[in-house]
Amino acid sequence: MSSYLFASSPCSVSRFSLLLGSSLPFFGIKSSAPRFTRRRHTSKSWAHLWTRSSSKLFSALSSPPPAYDDVIMLGIETSCDDTAAAVVRGNGDILSQVVSSQKARRLAGVFNLPIVGVHHMEAHALVARLIERNLQFPFLALLISGGHNLLILAHKVGHYLQLGTTIDDAIGEAYDKTARWLGLDMRKGGGPALEELALEGDANSINFSIPMRQHKDCNFSYAGLKTQVRLAIESRKISMEHNPISLANLDDRRSRADIAASFQRVAVLHLEERCQRAIEWALKIEPSIKYLVVSGGVASNKYVRARLSHVVENSGLELVCPPPSLCTDNGVMVAWTGIEHFLLGRFDPPPPADEPEDAMFELRPRWPLGEEYSQGKSEARSLKRARVFPSLTSMIQGSVQN
């Protein structure tokens, strides 16, 4: 019996349902329904997807829809602080249910182990020191992902200066949105799909405007570029819904490829210009800098690496990029950053083994990595993510002084 995996996620956390069992005969056969669907949309979008997918599946079969009692589903919920799993039968019987809060603290408490809190973006930057052992402080880092654009000057472990950040959308989000609008296969991610399609297009066919050229800082903005892409798609009469590129004719595919290539050229040119200015600023602050680290999910893009390599070489620096498997979110980067801090004596003692389930923890969803460089403060729109917590750098410096 084959299994189908579906995901419903209106937020940036993951929720999975795995169909464990059914008496229906259609599992294991080929059909037009997706084997795996992962979307980050509203519940309305998910309801439409499920209705559309299931109706296609059942209409292709002579069998009637399943009876509720015949379905057994495993649901998995993960977020920043909880992991939960349950097995539920279609008639409403809850066969099993477990919830684990703060899985790391539980393990540390049970086995009496010290625990190291790790900043996600710091981990992206420091994992480069695992794969390039000659990478010494200070260095410049560009961290680019679906939710972040960040330029930092790394003085030492836990001491960072923020030169620039995104004032609205990050480059990874722009890649994903453009890929979705162009009807690309998102199973491997919007970025890789768009990068592949862009190889077929003319990168100079559409003259998209480069964001924020009038602002002489190191901050990023991709909201305006997304709007330009959407208007270009609409002007070419390309439907942005229910129009997969697999069904496009030759002219339609070429048009989509031109949009993808033109978008990628301008999106990355925005990175190049900001990096060039950041290098100039960083060398004034720390003349001994020799490396630019580029990490985060978007750093897996070969075009991004190639273009930034030219910027770095022209500035007399060296480019360090972790392998793609260590650019996307991974446990290795967290473990390595934990090692860096642990060896400096920065860790917490083991939590109580019997820590109550309702223990309160401080979560920092908008936690800055470093203090802002005075010249790097945005003169454009207000930053989308307000600085509501002291930076990691200021907290570490404060604890050292105390």
Coordinates of C-alpha atoms in Angstrom, one line a residue:
M1 CA 0.0 0.0 0.0
S2 CA 1.4 3.4 -0.9
S3 CA 1.1 6.5 1.3
Y4 CA 0.1 10.0 0.4
L5 CA 1.6 13.0 2.2
F6 CA -0.2 16.3 2.3
A7 CA 0.7 19.5 4.0
S8 CA -1.3 22.5 5.2
S9 CA 0.6 25.4 6.4
P10 CA -0.7 29.0 6.5
C11 CA 2.4 29.9 8.5
S12 CA 6.1 29.3 8.0
V13 CA 5.9 26.2 10.2
S14 CA 5.3 22.7 9.0
R15 CA 2.2 20.7 9.5
F16 CA 2.0 17.3 7.9
S17 CA -0.7 14.6 7.5
L18 CA 0.3 11.1 6.4
L19 CA -2.4 8.7 5.3
L20 CA -1.5 5.5 7.1
G21 CA -4.3 3.2 5.9
S22 CA -7.4 2.8 3.8
S23 CA -9.4 0.1 2.2
L24 CA -9.6 2.0 -1.1
P25 CA -8.1 0.3 -4.2
F26 CA -6.5 3.4 -5.7
F27 CA -3.3 3.6 -3.6
G28 CA -0.3 2.7 -5.7
I29 CA -1.9 3.5 -9.0
K30 CA -0.8 6.4 -11.2
S31 CA -3.1 9.3 -11.3
S32 CA -3.0 13.1 -12.0
A33 CA -3.2 13.8 -8.2
P34 CA 0.1 15.0 -6.7
R35 CA 2.1 12.4 -4.7
F36 CA 3.4 15.2 -2.5
T37 CA 2.1 18.7 -2.0
R38 CA 3.7 21.3 0.2
R39 CA 2.2 24.8 0.2
R40 CA 2.5 27.8 2.4
H41 CA -0.9 29.4 1.8
T42 CA -4.0 30.3 3.6
S43 CA -6.4 27.6 4.7
K44 CA -8.7 28.8 1.8
S45 CA -5.9 28.0 -0.7
W46 CA -5.4 24.6 0.9
A47 CA -9.2 23.8 0.8
H48 CA -9.2 24.7 -2.9
L49 CA -6.1 22.5 -3.5
W50 CA -7.6 19.6 -1.7
T51 CA -11.0 19.9 -3.4
R52 CA -9.3 20.2 -6.8
S53 CA -6.8 17.3 -6.3
S54 CA -9.3 14.9 -4.7
S55 CA -12.0 15.6 -7.3
K56 CA -9.5 14.8 -10.1
L57 CA -8.5 11.7 -8.3
F58 CA -11.9 10.3 -7.6
S59 CA -13.3 11.3 -11.0
A60 CA -10.6 9.2 -12.6
L61 CA -11.8 6.1 -10.7
S62 CA -15.0 4.1 -10.6
S63 CA -14.7 3.7 -6.8
P64 CA -16.8 6.0 -4.6
P65 CA -15.2 8.4 -2.1
P66 CA -13.9 6.7 1.0
A67 CA -16.0 6.1 4.1
Y68 CA -14.7 8.0 7.1
D69 CA -14.2 4.8 9.1
D70 CA -11.8 3.5 6.4
V71 CA -9.3 6.3 6.8
I72 CA -6.4 6.5 9.4
M73 CA -4.3 9.6 9.4
L74 CA -1.0 10.5 11.1
G75 CA -0.8 14.3 11.7
I76 CA 2.6 15.9 12.5
E77 CA 2.8 19.5 13.8
T78 CA 6.2 21.3 14.2
S79 CA 6.9 24.9 15.1
C80 CA 9.6 26.8 16.9
D81 CA 8.7 25.4 20.3
D82 CA 6.5 22.3 20.0
T83 CA 6.4 19.0 18.1
A84 CA 3.2 17.1 18.2
A85 CA 1.9 13.9 16.5
A86 CA -1.4 12.1 16.5
V87 CA -3.1 9.2 14.8
V88 CA -6.8 9.7 14.1
R89 CA -9.4 7.6 12.5
G90 CA -11.9 9.1 10.1
N91 CA -14.8 8.5 12.5
G92 CA -13.1 10.8 15.0
D93 CA -11.4 8.2 17.2
I94 CA -8.1 9.5 18.5
L95 CA -5.8 6.5 18.5
S96 CA -2.7 8.2 19.7
Q97 CA -1.6 11.7 20.7
V98 CA 1.8 13.0 21.9
V99 CA 3.2 16.5 22.4
S100 CA 6.8 17.4 23.1
S101 CA 7.7 21.0 24.1
Q102 CA 11.3 22.2 23.8
K103 CA 12.7 18.8 22.8
A104 CA 16.4 20.2 23.3
R105 CA 15.7 21.2 26.9
R106 CA 14.1 17.9 27.7
L107 CA 17.1 15.9 26.5
A108 CA 19.5 18.2 28.3
G109 CA 17.5 17.8 31.5
V110 CA 17.2 14.0 31.3
F111 CA 20.9 13.4 30.6
N112 CA 22.2 16.3 32.7
L113 CA 23.9 18.1 29.8
P114 CA 24.8 21.8 29.4
I115 CA 22.7 23.5 26.8
V116 CA 23.8 26.2 24.3
G117 CA 21.2 28.6 22.8
V118 CA 22.0 29.3 19.1
H119 CA 21.0 32.3 16.9
H120 CA 19.7 30.9 13.6
M121 CA 21.4 33.5 11.4
E122 CA 24.7 33.3 13.3
A123 CA 24.7 29.6 12.6
H124 CA 24.4 30.3 8.9
A125 CA 27.4 32.6 9.1
L126 CA 29.7 30.4 11.4
V127 CA 29.2 27.1 9.5
A128 CA 31.6 28.5 6.9
R129 CA 34.3 28.2 9.5
L130 CA 33.6 24.4 9.7
I131 CA 34.3 23.9 5.9
E132 CA 37.0 26.6 5.5
R133 CA 39.3 26.2 8.5
N134 CA 41.5 29.1 7.4
L135 CA 38.5 31.5 7.8
Q136 CA 39.5 33.8 10.6
F137 CA 37.9 36.8 12.1
P138 CA 37.1 39.4 11.1
F139 CA 35.1 38.6 7.9
L140 CA 32.1 39.9 6.0
A141 CA 29.0 37.8 5.6
L142 CA 26.0 38.0 3.3
L143 CA 23.2 35.8 4.6
I144 CA 20.4 35.3 2.1
S145 CA 17.3 33.1 2.4
G146 CA 13.6 33.0 2.1
G147 CA 13.1 35.3 5.1
H148 CA 16.4 37.2 5.4
N149 CA 18.8 39.4 3.6
L150 CA 21.6 40.4 6.0
L151 CA 25.0 41.9 5.6
I152 CA 27.2 41.7 8.7
L153 CA 30.7 42.3 9.8
A154 CA 31.8 39.5 12.0
H155 CA 34.4 40.7 14.5
K156 CA 34.5 37.4 16.5
V157 CA 32.1 34.8 17.8
G158 CA 29.0 36.6 19.2
H159 CA 30.2 40.1 18.1
Y160 CA 28.6 41.4 14.9
L161 CA 27.9 44.7 13.2
Q162 CA 24.9 44.9 11.0
L163 CA 25.7 46.8 7.8
G164 CA 22.4 46.1 6.0
T165 CA 19.2 44.1 6.1
T166 CA 15.9 43.9 4.1
I167 CA 13.4 46.6 4.6
D168 CA 10.5 44.4 3.2
D169 CA 10.9 41.1 1.4
A170 CA 14.0 38.9 1.2
I171 CA 15.4 37.6 -2.1
G172 CA 14.4 34.0 -1.4
E173 CA 10.8 35.0 -1.0
A174 CA 10.9 36.9 -4.3
Y175 CA 12.4 33.8 -6.0
D176 CA 9.6 31.6 -4.6
K177 CA 6.8 34.0 -5.5
T178 CA 8.1 34.5 -9.1
A179 CA 8.5 30.8 -9.6
R180 CA 4.9 30.2 -8.4
W181 CA 3.5 32.9 -10.6
L182 CA 5.4 31.3 -13.6
G183 CA 3.8 27.9 -12.9
L184 CA 7.0 26.2 -12.0
D185 CA 7.3 22.8 -10.2
M186 CA 7.8 23.9 -6.6
R187 CA 8.7 20.4 -5.2
K188 CA 12.4 21.1 -5.2
G189 CA 11.9 24.8 -4.2
G190 CA 11.1 27.9 -6.2
G191 CA 14.7 29.1 -6.3
P192 CA 16.2 26.0 -8.1
A193 CA 13.2 25.8 -10.4
L194 CA 13.5 29.4 -11.5
E195 CA 17.3 29.2 -11.8
E196 CA 16.9 26.3 -14.2
L197 CA 14.2 28.0 -16.3
A198 CA 16.3 31.2 -16.5
L199 CA 19.0 29.3 -18.4
E200 CA 16.5 29.1 -21.3
G201 CA 15.7 32.9 -21.3
D202 CA 17.2 36.2 -22.4
A203 CA 18.2 38.0 -19.2
N204 CA 18.1 41.4 -21.0
S205 CA 14.7 40.9 -22.6
I206 CA 12.8 42.9 -19.9
N207 CA 14.2 46.0 -18.3
F208 CA 13.3 45.6 -14.7
S209 CA 14.4 48.5 -12.4
I210 CA 17.1 47.7 -9.9
P211 CA 15.8 48.4 -6.4
M212 CA 16.9 51.2 -4.1
R213 CA 19.6 52.7 -6.3
Q214 CA 18.8 56.1 -4.9
H215 CA 19.6 55.0 -1.4
K216 CA 23.3 54.8 -0.8
D217 CA 23.2 52.2 1.9
C218 CA 23.5 48.4 2.2
N219 CA 19.8 47.6 2.8
F220 CA 17.7 45.5 0.5
S221 CA 14.2 45.6 -1.0
Y222 CA 12.5 43.1 -3.2
A223 CA 8.8 44.0 -2.9
G224 CA 9.0 46.5 -5.8
L225 CA 10.7 44.0 -8.0
K226 CA 8.0 41.4 -7.3
T227 CA 5.4 44.0 -8.4
Q228 CA 7.3 44.5 -11.7
V229 CA 7.4 40.8 -12.3
R230 CA 3.7 40.4 -11.7
L231 CA 2.9 43.2 -14.1
A232 CA 5.2 41.7 -16.7
I233 CA 3.4 38.4 -16.4
E234 CA 0.0 40.0 -16.7
S235 CA 1.0 42.0 -19.8
R236 CA 2.0 38.8 -21.5
K237 CA -1.4 37.2 -20.7
I238 CA 0.2 34.5 -18.6
S239 CA -2.2 33.1 -16.1
M240 CA -0.7 33.1 -12.6
E241 CA -3.1 30.4 -11.3
H242 CA -3.6 26.8 -12.5
N243 CA -1.3 27.2 -15.4
P244 CA 1.7 24.9 -14.9
I245 CA 4.6 25.4 -17.3
S246 CA 4.4 21.7 -18.2
L247 CA 1.3 22.6 -20.2
A248 CA 2.8 25.7 -21.9
N249 CA 3.5 25.8 -25.6
L250 CA 6.9 26.8 -27.0
D251 CA 6.2 30.6 -27.2
D252 CA 4.7 30.6 -23.8
R253 CA 7.6 28.8 -22.3
R254 CA 10.1 31.1 -23.9
S255 CA 8.2 34.1 -22.5
R256 CA 8.3 32.7 -19.0
A257 CA 12.0 31.9 -19.4
D258 CA 12.7 35.5 -20.4
I259 CA 10.8 36.8 -17.3
A260 CA 12.7 34.3 -15.1
A261 CA 16.1 35.3 -16.5
S262 CA 15.4 39.0 -16.4
F263 CA 14.2 38.8 -12.8
Q264 CA 17.2 36.8 -11.7
R265 CA 19.6 39.3 -13.4
V266 CA 18.1 42.2 -11.5
A267 CA 17.6 40.4 -8.2
V268 CA 21.2 39.4 -8.1
L269 CA 22.5 42.7 -9.4
H270 CA 20.8 44.2 -6.3
L271 CA 22.9 41.8 -4.2
E272 CA 26.1 42.8 -6.1
E273 CA 25.6 46.5 -5.6
R274 CA 24.9 46.2 -1.9
C275 CA 27.8 43.8 -1.4
Q276 CA 30.2 46.1 -3.2
R277 CA 29.3 49.0 -0.9
A278 CA 29.4 46.7 2.2
I279 CA 32.9 45.6 1.3
E280 CA 34.0 49.2 1.0
W281 CA 32.5 50.0 4.4
A282 CA 33.9 46.8 6.0
L283 CA 37.5 47.5 4.8
K284 CA 37.3 51.0 6.4
I285 CA 36.3 49.5 9.7
E286 CA 38.5 46.4 9.6
P287 CA 41.2 46.7 6.9
S288 CA 42.4 43.1 7.7
I289 CA 39.3 41.5 6.2
K290 CA 40.1 38.8 3.6
Y291 CA 36.8 36.9 3.1
L292 CA 33.2 37.3 2.1
V293 CA 31.0 34.5 3.4
V294 CA 27.8 33.9 1.5
S295 CA 25.4 31.5 3.2
G296 CA 21.7 30.7 3.6
G297 CA 19.4 28.9 1.2
V298 CA 19.8 31.3 -1.7
A299 CA 23.6 30.8 -1.6
S300 CA 23.0 27.4 -3.2
N301 CA 22.1 29.2 -6.4
K302 CA 25.0 28.8 -8.9
Y303 CA 24.2 32.1 -10.7
V304 CA 24.3 34.0 -7.4
R305 CA 27.7 32.4 -6.5
A306 CA 29.2 33.2 -9.9
R307 CA 28.1 36.9 -9.9
L308 CA 29.3 37.5 -6.3
S309 CA 32.6 35.8 -7.1
H310 CA 33.3 38.6 -9.6
V311 CA 32.5 41.2 -7.0
V312 CA 34.8 39.6 -4.4
E313 CA 37.7 39.1 -6.8
N314 CA 37.5 42.7 -8.0
S315 CA 37.8 43.8 -4.3
G316 CA 40.8 41.5 -3.6
L317 CA 38.9 39.3 -1.2
E318 CA 38.1 35.5 -1.3
L319 CA 34.6 34.1 -1.5
V320 CA 33.6 31.3 0.9
C321 CA 30.3 29.5 0.3
P322 CA 29.3 26.4 2.3
P323 CA 28.2 23.4 0.1
P324 CA 24.5 23.5 -0.7
S325 CA 23.6 21.0 1.9
L326 CA 25.0 23.3 4.6
C327 CA 23.5 26.5 3.0
T328 CA 19.9 25.5 3.6
D329 CA 18.7 25.0 7.2
N330 CA 20.5 22.1 8.8
G331 CA 21.6 20.7 12.1
V332 CA 25.3 20.8 11.3
M333 CA 25.4 24.6 11.4
V334 CA 23.6 24.6 14.8
A335 CA 26.0 22.0 16.3
W336 CA 29.0 23.9 15.0
T337 CA 27.9 27.2 16.4
G338 CA 27.2 25.5 19.7
I339 CA 30.8 24.3 19.7
E340 CA 32.1 27.8 19.0
H341 CA 30.2 29.2 22.0
F342 CA 30.8 26.3 24.3
L343 CA 34.5 26.5 23.9
L344 CA 34.3 30.2 25.0
G345 CA 32.4 29.2 28.1
R346 CA 29.0 30.4 26.8
F347 CA 26.4 27.8 27.8
D348 CA 23.7 27.3 30.3
P349 CA 23.7 24.6 33.0
P350 CA 21.5 21.5 32.5
P351 CA 17.8 22.4 33.0
P352 CA 15.8 20.5 35.7
A353 CA 15.1 16.9 34.7
D354 CA 11.5 17.4 35.9
E355 CA 11.0 20.8 34.3
P356 CA 7.2 21.3 34.1
E357 CA 5.4 21.1 30.7
D358 CA 4.1 24.7 31.2
A359 CA 7.5 26.3 31.9
M360 CA 7.8 29.7 30.3
F361 CA 10.5 30.6 27.9
E362 CA 11.4 33.9 26.2
L363 CA 11.1 33.6 22.4
R364 CA 12.8 36.1 20.2
P365 CA 11.2 36.0 16.7
R366 CA 12.7 39.3 15.7
W367 CA 16.1 39.0 17.4
P368 CA 18.8 41.1 15.7
L369 CA 22.2 39.5 15.3
G370 CA 24.3 42.7 15.7
E371 CA 24.1 46.4 16.3
E372 CA 23.3 48.6 13.4
Y373 CA 26.1 50.5 11.6
S374 CA 25.3 54.2 11.8
Q375 CA 25.6 54.6 8.0
G376 CA 23.5 51.4 7.5
K377 CA 20.2 52.7 8.9
S378 CA 17.6 52.8 6.3
E379 CA 16.4 56.1 4.9
A380 CA 13.7 54.3 3.0
R381 CA 10.5 52.9 4.4
S382 CA 10.4 51.7 8.0
L383 CA 11.9 48.3 8.4
K384 CA 9.4 45.5 8.2
R385 CA 10.7 43.7 11.2
A386 CA 11.1 46.1 14.1
R387 CA 14.0 45.6 16.5
V388 CA 12.0 44.6 19.5
F389 CA 14.8 42.7 21.3
P390 CA 18.4 43.7 22.2
S391 CA 20.8 42.2 19.7
L392 CA 22.7 39.0 20.4
T393 CA 25.9 41.0 20.3
S394 CA 24.7 43.5 23.0
M395 CA 23.4 40.7 25.2
I396 CA 26.8 38.8 25.1
Q397 CA 28.7 42.0 25.7
G398 CA 26.5 42.8 28.6
S399 CA 26.9 39.4 30.2
V400 CA 30.7 39.7 29.8
Q401 CA 30.8 43.1 31.5
N402 CA 28.6 41.7 34.4

